[in-house]
Coordinates of C-alpha atoms in Angstrom, one line a residue:
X720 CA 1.8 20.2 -134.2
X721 CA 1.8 17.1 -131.5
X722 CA 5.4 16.0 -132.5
X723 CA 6.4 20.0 -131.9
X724 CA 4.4 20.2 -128.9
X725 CA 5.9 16.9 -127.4
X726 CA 9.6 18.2 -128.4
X727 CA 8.9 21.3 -126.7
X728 CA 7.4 18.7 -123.4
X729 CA 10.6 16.9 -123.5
X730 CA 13.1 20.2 -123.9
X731 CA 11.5 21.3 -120.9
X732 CA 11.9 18.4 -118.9
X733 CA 15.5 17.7 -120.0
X734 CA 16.3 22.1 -118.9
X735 CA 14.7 21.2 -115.7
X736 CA 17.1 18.1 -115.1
X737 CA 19.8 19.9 -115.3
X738 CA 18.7 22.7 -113.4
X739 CA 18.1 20.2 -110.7
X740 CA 21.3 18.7 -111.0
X741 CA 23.1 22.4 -111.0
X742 CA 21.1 23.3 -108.3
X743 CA 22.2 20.3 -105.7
X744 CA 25.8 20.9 -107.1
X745 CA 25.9 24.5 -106.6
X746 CA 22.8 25.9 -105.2
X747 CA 22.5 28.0 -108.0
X748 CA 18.6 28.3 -108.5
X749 CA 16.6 28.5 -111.7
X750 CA 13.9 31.4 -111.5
X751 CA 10.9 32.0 -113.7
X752 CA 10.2 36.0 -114.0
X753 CA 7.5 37.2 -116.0
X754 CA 8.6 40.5 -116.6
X755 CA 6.5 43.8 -117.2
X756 CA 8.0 44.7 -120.5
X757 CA 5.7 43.3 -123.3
X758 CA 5.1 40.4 -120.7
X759 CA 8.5 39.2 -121.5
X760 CA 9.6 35.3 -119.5
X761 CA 13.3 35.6 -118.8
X762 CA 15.3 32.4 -117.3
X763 CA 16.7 33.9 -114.1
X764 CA 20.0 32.0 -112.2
X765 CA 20.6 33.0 -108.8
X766 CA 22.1 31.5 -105.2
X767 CA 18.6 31.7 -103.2
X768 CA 21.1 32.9 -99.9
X769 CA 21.7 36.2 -101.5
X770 CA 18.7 36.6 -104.2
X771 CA 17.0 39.8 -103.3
X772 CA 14.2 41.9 -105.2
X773 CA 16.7 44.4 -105.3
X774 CA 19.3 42.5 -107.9
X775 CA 16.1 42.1 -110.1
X776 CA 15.7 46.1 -110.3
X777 CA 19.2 46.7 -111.0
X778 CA 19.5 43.9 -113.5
X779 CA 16.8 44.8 -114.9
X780 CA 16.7 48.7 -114.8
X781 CA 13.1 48.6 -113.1
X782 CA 12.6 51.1 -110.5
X783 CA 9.6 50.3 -108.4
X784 CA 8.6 46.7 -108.7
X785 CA 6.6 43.9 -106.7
X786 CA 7.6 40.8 -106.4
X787 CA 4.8 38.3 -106.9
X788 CA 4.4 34.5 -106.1
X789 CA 1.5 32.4 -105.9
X790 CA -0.6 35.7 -105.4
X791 CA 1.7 36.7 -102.5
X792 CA 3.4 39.9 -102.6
X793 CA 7.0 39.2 -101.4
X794 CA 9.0 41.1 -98.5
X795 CA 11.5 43.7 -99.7
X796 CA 13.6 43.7 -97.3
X797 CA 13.6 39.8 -96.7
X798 CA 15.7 37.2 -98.1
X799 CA 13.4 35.4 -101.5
X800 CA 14.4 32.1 -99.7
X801 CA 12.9 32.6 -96.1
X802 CA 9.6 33.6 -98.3
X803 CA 9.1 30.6 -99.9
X804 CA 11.0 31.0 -103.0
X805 CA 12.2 27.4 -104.7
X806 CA 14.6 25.8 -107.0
X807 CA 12.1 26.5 -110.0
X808 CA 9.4 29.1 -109.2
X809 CA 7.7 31.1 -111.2
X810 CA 7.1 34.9 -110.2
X811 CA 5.6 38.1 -111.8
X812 CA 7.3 41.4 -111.6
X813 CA 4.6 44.3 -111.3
X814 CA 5.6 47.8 -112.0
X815 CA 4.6 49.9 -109.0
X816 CA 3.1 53.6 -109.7
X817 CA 4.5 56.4 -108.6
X818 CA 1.4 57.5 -106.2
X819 CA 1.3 53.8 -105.2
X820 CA 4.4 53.6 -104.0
X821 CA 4.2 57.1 -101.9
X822 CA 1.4 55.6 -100.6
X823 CA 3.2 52.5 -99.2
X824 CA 6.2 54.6 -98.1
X825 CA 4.4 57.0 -96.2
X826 CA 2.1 54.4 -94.5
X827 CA 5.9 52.3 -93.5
X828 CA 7.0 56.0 -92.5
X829 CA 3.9 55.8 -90.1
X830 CA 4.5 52.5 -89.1
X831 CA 8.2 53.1 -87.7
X832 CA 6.9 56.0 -86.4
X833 CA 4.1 54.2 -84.2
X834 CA 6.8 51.6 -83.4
X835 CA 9.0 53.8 -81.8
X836 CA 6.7 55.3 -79.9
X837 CA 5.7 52.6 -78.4
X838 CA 9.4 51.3 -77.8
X839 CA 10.0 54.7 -75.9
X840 CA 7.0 54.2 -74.1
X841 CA 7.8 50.5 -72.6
X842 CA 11.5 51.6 -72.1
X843 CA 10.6 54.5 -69.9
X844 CA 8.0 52.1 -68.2
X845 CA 10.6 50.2 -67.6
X846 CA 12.8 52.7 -66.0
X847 CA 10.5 53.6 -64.1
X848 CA 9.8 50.5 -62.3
X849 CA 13.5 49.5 -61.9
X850 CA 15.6 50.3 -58.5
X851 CA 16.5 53.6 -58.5
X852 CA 20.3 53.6 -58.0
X853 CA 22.2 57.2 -59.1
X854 CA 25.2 56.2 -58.4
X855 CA 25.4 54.0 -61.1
X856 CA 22.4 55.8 -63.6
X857 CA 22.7 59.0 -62.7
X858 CA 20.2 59.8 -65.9
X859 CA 17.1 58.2 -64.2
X860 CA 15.6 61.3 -62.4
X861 CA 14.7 61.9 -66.8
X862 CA 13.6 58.5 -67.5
X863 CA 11.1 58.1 -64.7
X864 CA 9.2 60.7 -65.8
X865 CA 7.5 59.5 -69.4
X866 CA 7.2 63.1 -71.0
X867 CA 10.4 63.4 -70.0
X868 CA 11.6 60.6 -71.6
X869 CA 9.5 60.9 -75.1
X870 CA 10.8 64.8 -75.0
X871 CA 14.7 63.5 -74.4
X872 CA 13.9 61.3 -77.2
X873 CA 12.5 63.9 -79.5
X874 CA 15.7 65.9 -79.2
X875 CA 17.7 63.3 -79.9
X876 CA 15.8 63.0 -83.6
X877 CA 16.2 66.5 -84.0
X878 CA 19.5 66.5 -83.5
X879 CA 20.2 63.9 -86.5
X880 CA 17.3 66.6 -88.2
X881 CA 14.7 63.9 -88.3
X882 CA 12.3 66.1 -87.5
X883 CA 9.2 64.6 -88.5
X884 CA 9.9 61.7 -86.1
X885 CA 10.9 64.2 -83.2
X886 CA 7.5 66.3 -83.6
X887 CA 6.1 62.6 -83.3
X888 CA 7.9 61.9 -80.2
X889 CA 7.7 65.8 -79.0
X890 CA 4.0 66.2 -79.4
X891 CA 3.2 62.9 -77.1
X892 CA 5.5 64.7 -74.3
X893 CA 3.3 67.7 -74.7
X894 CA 0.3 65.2 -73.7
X895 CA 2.0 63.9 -70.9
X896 CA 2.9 67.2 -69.4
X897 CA -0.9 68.3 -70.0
X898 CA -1.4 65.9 -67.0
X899 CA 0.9 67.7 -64.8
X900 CA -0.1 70.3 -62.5
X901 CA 0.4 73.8 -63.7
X902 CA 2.2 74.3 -60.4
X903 CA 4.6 71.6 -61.1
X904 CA 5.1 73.4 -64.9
X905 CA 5.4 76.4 -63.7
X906 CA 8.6 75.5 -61.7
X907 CA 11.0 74.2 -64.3
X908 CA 11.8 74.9 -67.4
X909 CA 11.0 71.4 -69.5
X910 CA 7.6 72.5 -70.6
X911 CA 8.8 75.9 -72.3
X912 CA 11.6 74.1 -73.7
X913 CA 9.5 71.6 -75.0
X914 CA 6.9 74.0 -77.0
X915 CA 10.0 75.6 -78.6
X916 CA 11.6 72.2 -79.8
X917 CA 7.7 71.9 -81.3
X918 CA 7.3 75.1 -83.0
X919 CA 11.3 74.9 -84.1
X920 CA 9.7 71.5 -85.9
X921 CA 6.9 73.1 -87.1
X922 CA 9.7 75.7 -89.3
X923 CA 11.4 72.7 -90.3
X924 CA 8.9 70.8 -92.0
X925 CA 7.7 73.9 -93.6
X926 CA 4.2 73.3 -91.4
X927 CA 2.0 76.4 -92.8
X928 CA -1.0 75.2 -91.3
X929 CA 0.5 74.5 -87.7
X930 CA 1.2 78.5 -87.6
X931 CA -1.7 79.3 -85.0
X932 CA -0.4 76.4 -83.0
X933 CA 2.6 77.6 -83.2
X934 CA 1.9 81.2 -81.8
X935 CA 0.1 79.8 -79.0
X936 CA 2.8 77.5 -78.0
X937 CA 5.3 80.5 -78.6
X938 CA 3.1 82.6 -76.2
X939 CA 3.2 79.3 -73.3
X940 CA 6.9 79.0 -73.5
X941 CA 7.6 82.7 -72.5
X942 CA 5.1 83.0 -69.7
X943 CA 6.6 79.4 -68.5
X944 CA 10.0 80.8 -68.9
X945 CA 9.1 84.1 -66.9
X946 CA 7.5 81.9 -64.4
X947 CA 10.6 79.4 -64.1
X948 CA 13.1 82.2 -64.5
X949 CA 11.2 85.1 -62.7
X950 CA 10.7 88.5 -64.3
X951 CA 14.6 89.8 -65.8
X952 CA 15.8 86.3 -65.0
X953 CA 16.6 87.3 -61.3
X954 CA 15.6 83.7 -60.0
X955 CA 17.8 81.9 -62.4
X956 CA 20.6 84.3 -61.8
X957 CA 20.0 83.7 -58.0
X958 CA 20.0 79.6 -58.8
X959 CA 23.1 79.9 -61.7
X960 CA 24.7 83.2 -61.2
X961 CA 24.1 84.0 -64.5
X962 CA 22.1 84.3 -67.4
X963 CA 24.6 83.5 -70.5
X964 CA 23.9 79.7 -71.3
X965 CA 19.7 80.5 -70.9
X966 CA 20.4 83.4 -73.5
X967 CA 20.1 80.8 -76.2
X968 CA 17.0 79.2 -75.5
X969 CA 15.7 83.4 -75.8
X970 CA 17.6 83.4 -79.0
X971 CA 15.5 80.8 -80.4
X972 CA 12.1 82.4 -79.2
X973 CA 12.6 85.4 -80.2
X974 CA 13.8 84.1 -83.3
X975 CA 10.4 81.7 -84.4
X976 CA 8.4 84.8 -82.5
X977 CA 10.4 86.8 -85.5
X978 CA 9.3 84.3 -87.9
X979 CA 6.0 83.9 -87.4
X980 CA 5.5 88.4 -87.1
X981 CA 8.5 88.6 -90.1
X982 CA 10.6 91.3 -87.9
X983 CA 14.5 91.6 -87.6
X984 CA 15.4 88.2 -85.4
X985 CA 18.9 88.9 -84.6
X986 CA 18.2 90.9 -81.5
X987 CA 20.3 88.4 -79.0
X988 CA 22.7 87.0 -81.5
X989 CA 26.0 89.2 -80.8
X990 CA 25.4 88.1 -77.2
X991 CA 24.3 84.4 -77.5
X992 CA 26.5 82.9 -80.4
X993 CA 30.7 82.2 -79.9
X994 CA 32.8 84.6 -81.7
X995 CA 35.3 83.3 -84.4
X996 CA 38.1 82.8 -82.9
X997 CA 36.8 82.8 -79.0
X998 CA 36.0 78.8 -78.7
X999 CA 39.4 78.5 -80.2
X1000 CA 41.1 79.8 -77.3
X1001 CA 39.0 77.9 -75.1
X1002 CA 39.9 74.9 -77.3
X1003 CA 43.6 75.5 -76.7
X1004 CA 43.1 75.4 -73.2
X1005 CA 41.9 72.1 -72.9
X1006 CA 38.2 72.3 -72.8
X1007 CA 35.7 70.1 -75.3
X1008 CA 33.6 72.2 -78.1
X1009 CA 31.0 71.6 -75.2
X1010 CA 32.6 73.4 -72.2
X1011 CA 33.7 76.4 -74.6
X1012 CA 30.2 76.9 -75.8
X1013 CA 28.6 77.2 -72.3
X1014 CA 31.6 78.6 -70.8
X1015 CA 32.0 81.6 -73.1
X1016 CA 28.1 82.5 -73.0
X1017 CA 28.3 82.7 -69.3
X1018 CA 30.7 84.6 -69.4
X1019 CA 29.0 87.1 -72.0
X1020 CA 32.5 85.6 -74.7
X1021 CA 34.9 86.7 -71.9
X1022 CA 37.7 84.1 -72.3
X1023 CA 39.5 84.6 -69.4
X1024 CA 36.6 84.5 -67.6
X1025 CA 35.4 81.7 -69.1
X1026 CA 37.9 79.6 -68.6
X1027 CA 37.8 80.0 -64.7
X1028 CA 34.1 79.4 -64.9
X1029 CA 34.7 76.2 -66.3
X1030 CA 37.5 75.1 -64.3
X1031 CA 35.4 75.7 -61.1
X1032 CA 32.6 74.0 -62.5
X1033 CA 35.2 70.7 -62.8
X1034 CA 36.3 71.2 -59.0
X1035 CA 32.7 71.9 -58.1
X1036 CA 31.8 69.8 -54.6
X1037 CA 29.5 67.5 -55.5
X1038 CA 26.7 68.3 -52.9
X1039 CA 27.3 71.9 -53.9
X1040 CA 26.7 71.2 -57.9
X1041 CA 23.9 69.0 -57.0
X1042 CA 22.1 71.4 -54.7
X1043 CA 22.0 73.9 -57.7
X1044 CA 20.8 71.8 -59.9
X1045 CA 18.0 70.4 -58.0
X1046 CA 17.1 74.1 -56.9
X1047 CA 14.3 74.3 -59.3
X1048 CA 13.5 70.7 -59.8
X1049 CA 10.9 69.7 -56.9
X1050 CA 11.1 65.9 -58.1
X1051 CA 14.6 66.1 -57.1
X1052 CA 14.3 67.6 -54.1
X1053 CA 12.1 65.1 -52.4
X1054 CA 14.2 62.6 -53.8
X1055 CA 17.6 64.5 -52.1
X1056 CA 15.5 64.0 -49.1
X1057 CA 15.6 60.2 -49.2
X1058 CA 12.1 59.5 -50.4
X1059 CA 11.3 57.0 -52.7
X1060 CA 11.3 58.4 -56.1
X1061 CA 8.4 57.0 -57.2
X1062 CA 6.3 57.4 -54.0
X1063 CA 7.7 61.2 -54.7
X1064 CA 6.7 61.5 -58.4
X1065 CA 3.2 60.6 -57.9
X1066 CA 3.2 62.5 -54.0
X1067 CA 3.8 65.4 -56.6
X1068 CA 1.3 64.8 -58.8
X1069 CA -1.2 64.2 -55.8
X1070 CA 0.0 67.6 -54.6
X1071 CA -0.2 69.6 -58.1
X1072 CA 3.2 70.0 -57.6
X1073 CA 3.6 71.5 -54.5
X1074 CA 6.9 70.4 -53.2
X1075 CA 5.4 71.4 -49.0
X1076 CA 2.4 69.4 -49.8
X1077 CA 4.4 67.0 -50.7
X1078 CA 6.3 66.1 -48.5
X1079 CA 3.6 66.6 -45.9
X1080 CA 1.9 63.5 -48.1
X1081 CA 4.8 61.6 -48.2
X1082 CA 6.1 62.2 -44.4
X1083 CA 3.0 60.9 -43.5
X1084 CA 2.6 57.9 -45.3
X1085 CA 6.1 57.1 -44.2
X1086 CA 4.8 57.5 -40.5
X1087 CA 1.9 54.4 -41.5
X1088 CA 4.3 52.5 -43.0
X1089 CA 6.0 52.7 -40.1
X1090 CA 3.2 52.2 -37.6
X1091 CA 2.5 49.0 -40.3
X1092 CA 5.3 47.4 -39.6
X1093 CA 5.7 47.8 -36.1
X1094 CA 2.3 46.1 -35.6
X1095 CA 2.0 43.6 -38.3
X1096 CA 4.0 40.8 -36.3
X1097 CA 0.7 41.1 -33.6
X1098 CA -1.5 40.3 -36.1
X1099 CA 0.8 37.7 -38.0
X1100 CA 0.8 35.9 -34.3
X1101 CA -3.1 35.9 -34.5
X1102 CA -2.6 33.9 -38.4
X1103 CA -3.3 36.3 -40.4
X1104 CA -1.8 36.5 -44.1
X1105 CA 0.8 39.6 -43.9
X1106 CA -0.2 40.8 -47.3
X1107 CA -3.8 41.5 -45.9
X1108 CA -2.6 42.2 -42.2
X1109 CA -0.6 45.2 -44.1
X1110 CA -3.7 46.4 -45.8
X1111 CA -5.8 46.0 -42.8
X1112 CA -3.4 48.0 -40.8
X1113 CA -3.3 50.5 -43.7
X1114 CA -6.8 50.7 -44.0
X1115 CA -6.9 51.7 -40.0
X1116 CA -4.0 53.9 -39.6
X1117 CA -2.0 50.8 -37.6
X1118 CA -4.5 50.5 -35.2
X1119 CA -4.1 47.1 -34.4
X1120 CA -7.4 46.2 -32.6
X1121 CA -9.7 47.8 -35.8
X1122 CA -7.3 45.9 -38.3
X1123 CA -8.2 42.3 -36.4
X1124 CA -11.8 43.2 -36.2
X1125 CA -12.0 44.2 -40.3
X1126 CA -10.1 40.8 -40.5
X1127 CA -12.3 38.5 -38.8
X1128 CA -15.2 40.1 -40.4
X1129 CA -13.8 39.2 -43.6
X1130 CA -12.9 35.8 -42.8
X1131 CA -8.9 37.0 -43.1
X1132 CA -9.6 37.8 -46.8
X1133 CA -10.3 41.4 -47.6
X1134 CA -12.5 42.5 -50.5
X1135 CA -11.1 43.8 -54.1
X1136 CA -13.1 47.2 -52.9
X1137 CA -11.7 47.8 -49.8
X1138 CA -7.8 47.3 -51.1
X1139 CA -6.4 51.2 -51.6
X1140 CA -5.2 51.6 -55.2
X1141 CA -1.4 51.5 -54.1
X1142 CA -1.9 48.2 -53.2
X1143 CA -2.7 47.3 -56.4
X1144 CA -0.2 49.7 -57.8
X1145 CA 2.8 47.4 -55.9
X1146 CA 1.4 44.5 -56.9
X1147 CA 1.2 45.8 -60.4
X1148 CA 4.2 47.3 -60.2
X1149 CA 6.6 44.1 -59.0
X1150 CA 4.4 41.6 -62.2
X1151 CA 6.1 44.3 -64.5
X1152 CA 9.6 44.7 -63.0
X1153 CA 9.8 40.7 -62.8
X1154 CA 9.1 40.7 -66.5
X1155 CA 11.8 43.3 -68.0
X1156 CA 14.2 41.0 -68.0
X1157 CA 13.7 39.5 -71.5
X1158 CA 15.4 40.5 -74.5
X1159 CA 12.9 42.5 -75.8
X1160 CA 12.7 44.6 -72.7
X1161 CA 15.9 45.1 -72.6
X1162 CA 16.2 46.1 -76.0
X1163 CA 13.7 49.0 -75.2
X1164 CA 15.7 50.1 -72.3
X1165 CA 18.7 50.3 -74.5
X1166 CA 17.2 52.1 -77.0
X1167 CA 15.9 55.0 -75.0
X1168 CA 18.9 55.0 -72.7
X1169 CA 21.1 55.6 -76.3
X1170 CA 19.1 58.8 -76.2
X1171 CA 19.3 60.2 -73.0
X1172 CA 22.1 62.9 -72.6
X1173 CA 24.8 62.4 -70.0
X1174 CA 25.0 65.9 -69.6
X1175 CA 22.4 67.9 -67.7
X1176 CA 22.9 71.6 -69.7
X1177 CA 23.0 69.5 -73.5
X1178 CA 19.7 71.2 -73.8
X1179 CA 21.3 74.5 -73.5
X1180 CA 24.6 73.2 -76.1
X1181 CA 23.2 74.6 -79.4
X1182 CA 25.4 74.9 -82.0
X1183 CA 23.4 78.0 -83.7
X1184 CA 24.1 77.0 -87.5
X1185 CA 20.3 76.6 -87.7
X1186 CA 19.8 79.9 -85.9
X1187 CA 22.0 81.6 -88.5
X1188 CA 20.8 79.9 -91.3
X1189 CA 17.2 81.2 -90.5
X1190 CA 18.5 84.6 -89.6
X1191 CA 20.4 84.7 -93.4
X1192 CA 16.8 84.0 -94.3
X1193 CA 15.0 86.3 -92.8
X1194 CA 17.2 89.2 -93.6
X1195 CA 16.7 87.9 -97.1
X1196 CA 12.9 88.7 -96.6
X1197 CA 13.3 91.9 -95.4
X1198 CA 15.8 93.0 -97.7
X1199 CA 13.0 91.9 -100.6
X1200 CA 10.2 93.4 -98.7
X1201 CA 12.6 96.7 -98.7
X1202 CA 13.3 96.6 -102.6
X1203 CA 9.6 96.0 -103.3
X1204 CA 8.1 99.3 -100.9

C-alpha cells in the first residue's frame, strides 16, 4: 500500500511537470473539474485567454452550472483568467436548479433595469445643465425636461418590444409629471400620451392585475387629450389644420378602452391606418415610409393630397414651422422669447404652468439682474467680494446703499441663511457641469441621446401592426362570445 501510494505521489508529480512545461510552451492550462455527475474528476486543457464557463456546458452537456473555486462563485460573463483561475486549479461544477436560476435571472433583470434608470437619470441631468445651443441639438427642449426624457426613453424600449423595461422607464416619467402643475399638463399632450404607452404595456405583459390602473389612466389620457385638443379637436385643428396624424393616438385609446370593456375596437381604423396600396404611391413619389404614413392620415388616405401636404411641409419657413410647433408648448414659448431655458422651466414650474405668470417672473428677475449688474461695480470699488456684492444686491432689489449696509453688518461675508436658493442652485449647478466631462458622463449622454427621436411627430409614426393584431384578437372574442350565447 505505501509503495502504491508513493507511485501514485510520484505519477502526479511527473503529470504536473509536464503540464508546467506545456503550459510555458503553449499556454495551454491544465484544469481540475469536479464534475456533478457521480462526482466524476475530469483533466480539463484549455488556453486561460479564451476559457469560459460556457465551453464547460457545451462540452459537457450541462445546462445551468456554477463555477466554483476556493468557495468563490465565478463571473459568467468574465474571462476564468481575470478571476483568478491558474495553470492547475481545481474547481467544482454545481448544477443550478431550475427555480434557482429564475431566481438569479430575474434579480440581474432587476439589476439592468435599476442601472438604466439611473443612466437615464444622470444623462438627462446632464443635459440639462449643459449650454443650451438648438442650432446644433435641436432635441434639447426633450432632454431638459427629466420625464420627458425617461418617457422618450421608454418609447424607445417599446419600440424594440422591450416592454417590461419601457413600463420601468415609463412609470418613473409618470412620477416626474406628478410634480408638474396640472395647468402645465393640461396644455400639451405628453402626459396623455404617456398613460397610453403605460396601459399599451400593461396589454403587453399580459398585466391582469394592473387593469384598475389601467382604466384610470385610460380615463386621464382622454380628459388630458380633450383639454390639449379642446372639445372635437377644434384647438388642434386651429394649431395643425388637421386632425389625421392625432387620429392614431384615438385609435389606440379607444382600442385598450375596447379592451378593458371587450366591445368592437375597430371604430377609427378605416380612417387611421394606410390602405394597401396608398403608401405605395406615396413611396413612388419620393417620400420615406415616414412622410407617407403622416402624410396620407392628414389627408384622410388622399394621395394627391397628401403629397402636397408633405411637399409644403419640406418648404415650410422655418419660423413659420417653429411657431406651430411651439403653439401648445409653453416651455418653448418662453424659450422663443429668448429666456434662459432653465430659468424658464423652473419660472414654469413656479408659475404652475402659467406661461403669463411666467413670464411676468422671469421679466422681472431679468430686470434685478439687470439693476445687479449695473450697481455691482459701486460696491466692488468699496472691496467687497462680487459673489456676495451680487447676493447683497439681490437680496435688496439693487439698492445699492441697503446692499453696503447688510455687508458691513456681516463683515462682507453673508450667512448660509440669508443666500436665496438660486444661489445655491448656480453654484450647484456650475460643480456639476464642470464634472460631465468624464467618460462616464459622457457615456450617459450618449446613451440617452441614442434614444431621443430626431423627429418631432415620431410619436404620432405608428406602424398599426400591433393595433391590428389586437383587433384580430378581439374580433376573435367576440366572435366566441357570439357562438357561445
Amino acid at each position: 500500500e505505501v509503495g502504491g501510494a508513493l507511485e501514485l505521489i510520484r505519477a502526479q508529480a511527473v503529470n504536473r511537470g509536464k503540464g508546467n512545461q506545456t503550459f510555458r510552451e503553449t499556454n495551454v492550462a491544465s484544469l481540475e473539474l469536479l464534475l456533478p455527475r457521480d462526482s466524476k474528476k475530469v483533466l480539463y486543457k484549455k488556453t486561460l485567454e479564451h476559457f469560459t464557463l460556457g465551453m464547460i456546458r457545451e462540452e459537457y452537456g450541462l445546462k445551468s452550472v456554477k463555477l466554483i473555486l476556493n468557495g468563490r462563485t465565478l463571473n459568467v460573463e468574465q474571462r476564468l483568467d481575470e478571476q483568478g483561475v491558474r495553470n492547475h486549479s481545481k474547481m467544482m461544477v454545481l448544477r443550478v436548479s431550475d427555480s434557482e436560476q429564475q431566481q438569479e435571472q430575474e434579480e440581474e433583470r432587476k439589476n439592468n433595469q435599476n442601472q438604466s434608470l439611473q443612466r437615464t437619470q444622470k444623462g438627462f441631468q446632464i443635459l440639462s445643465e449643459r449650454a443650451e445651443d438648438l442650432d446644433s441639438q435641436p432635441f434639447l427642449e426633450i432632454a431638459l425636461i427629466l420625464a420627458m426624457g425617461f418617457h422618450e426613453k421608454g418609447r424607445s424600449l417599446m419600440k424594440r418590444r422591450q416592454f417590461d423595461d419601457a413600463l420601468c422607464h415609463l412609470l418613473q416619467a409618470d412620477q416626474q409629471f406628478s410634480k408638474c402643475g396640472s395647468t402645465l399638463l393640461g396644455s400639451v399632450d405628453n402626459f396623455a400620451v404617456l398613460q397610453l404607452d403605460i396601459v399599451w404595456c400593461y396589454r403587453a405583459l399580459e398585466a391582469l392585475s394592473c387593469l384598475d390602473d389601467g382604466r384610470a389612466r385610460l380615463q386621464r389620457a382622454e380628459q388630458s387629450f380633450v383639454q390639449c385638443y379642446g372639445e372635437q379637436q377644434q384647438r388642434l385643428r386651429m394649431i395643425k389644420g388637421s386632425t389625421g396624424r392625432e387620429e392614431v393616438l384615438f385609435l389606440r385609446l379607444y382600442l385598450l378602452q375596447s379592451l378593458l370593456a371587450y366591445i368592437d375596437a375597430t371604430t377609427l381604423r378605416p380612417d387611421s391606418s394606410v390602405r394597401h396600396g396608398e403608401d405605395g404611391a406615396a413611396d413612388d413619389a419620393g417620400f420615406t415610409e415616414r412622410e407617407a404614413r403622416l402624410g396620407l392620415r392628414a389627408c384622410e388616405g388622399d394621395v394627391q393630397e397628401a403629397a402636397l401636404h408633405i411637399s409644403k411641409q419640406e418648404t415650410d419657413e422655418g419660423p413659420e414651422r417653429q411657431k406651430r410647433r411651439f403653439a401648445s408648448r409653453p416651455f418653448s414659448v418662453l424659450a422663443e422669447l429668448g429666456f434662459n431655458r432653465r430659468d424658464a422651466a423652473r419660472a414654469l414650474q413656479q408659475s404652475n404652468g402659467n406661461v403669463d405668470q411666467a413670464y411676468t417672473i422671469l421679466l422681472n428677475s431679468s430686470q434685478a439682474a439687470e439693476a445687479t449688474n449695473n450697481n455691482s461695480p459701486e460696491l466692488l470699488y468699496l472691496g467687497f467680494d462680487r459673489p456676495q456684492a451680487e447676493t447683497a444686491l439681490t437680496l435688496t432689489d439693487g439698492d445699492v446703499q441697503a446692499a453696503a449696509q447688510l455687508l458691513l453688518e456681516n463683515q462682507g461675508e453673508l450667512p448660509p441663511d440669508l443666500i436665496p436658493s438660486s444661489s445655491t442652485t448656480t453654484s450647484s449647478s456650475s460643480t456639476s457641469s464642470s464634472s460631465t466631462n468624464s467618460p462616464e458622463d459622457e457615456a450617459a449622454v450618449s446613451e440617452v441621446l441614442g434614444d431621443i427621436s430626431r423627429h418631432e411627430e415620431d410619436y404620432l409614426d405608428l406602424t398599426l401592426e400591433e393595433e391590428s393584431e389586437l383587433i384580430v384578437t378581439l374580433q376573435s372574442y367576440l366572435s366566441r362570445s357570439t357562438q357561445t350565447v
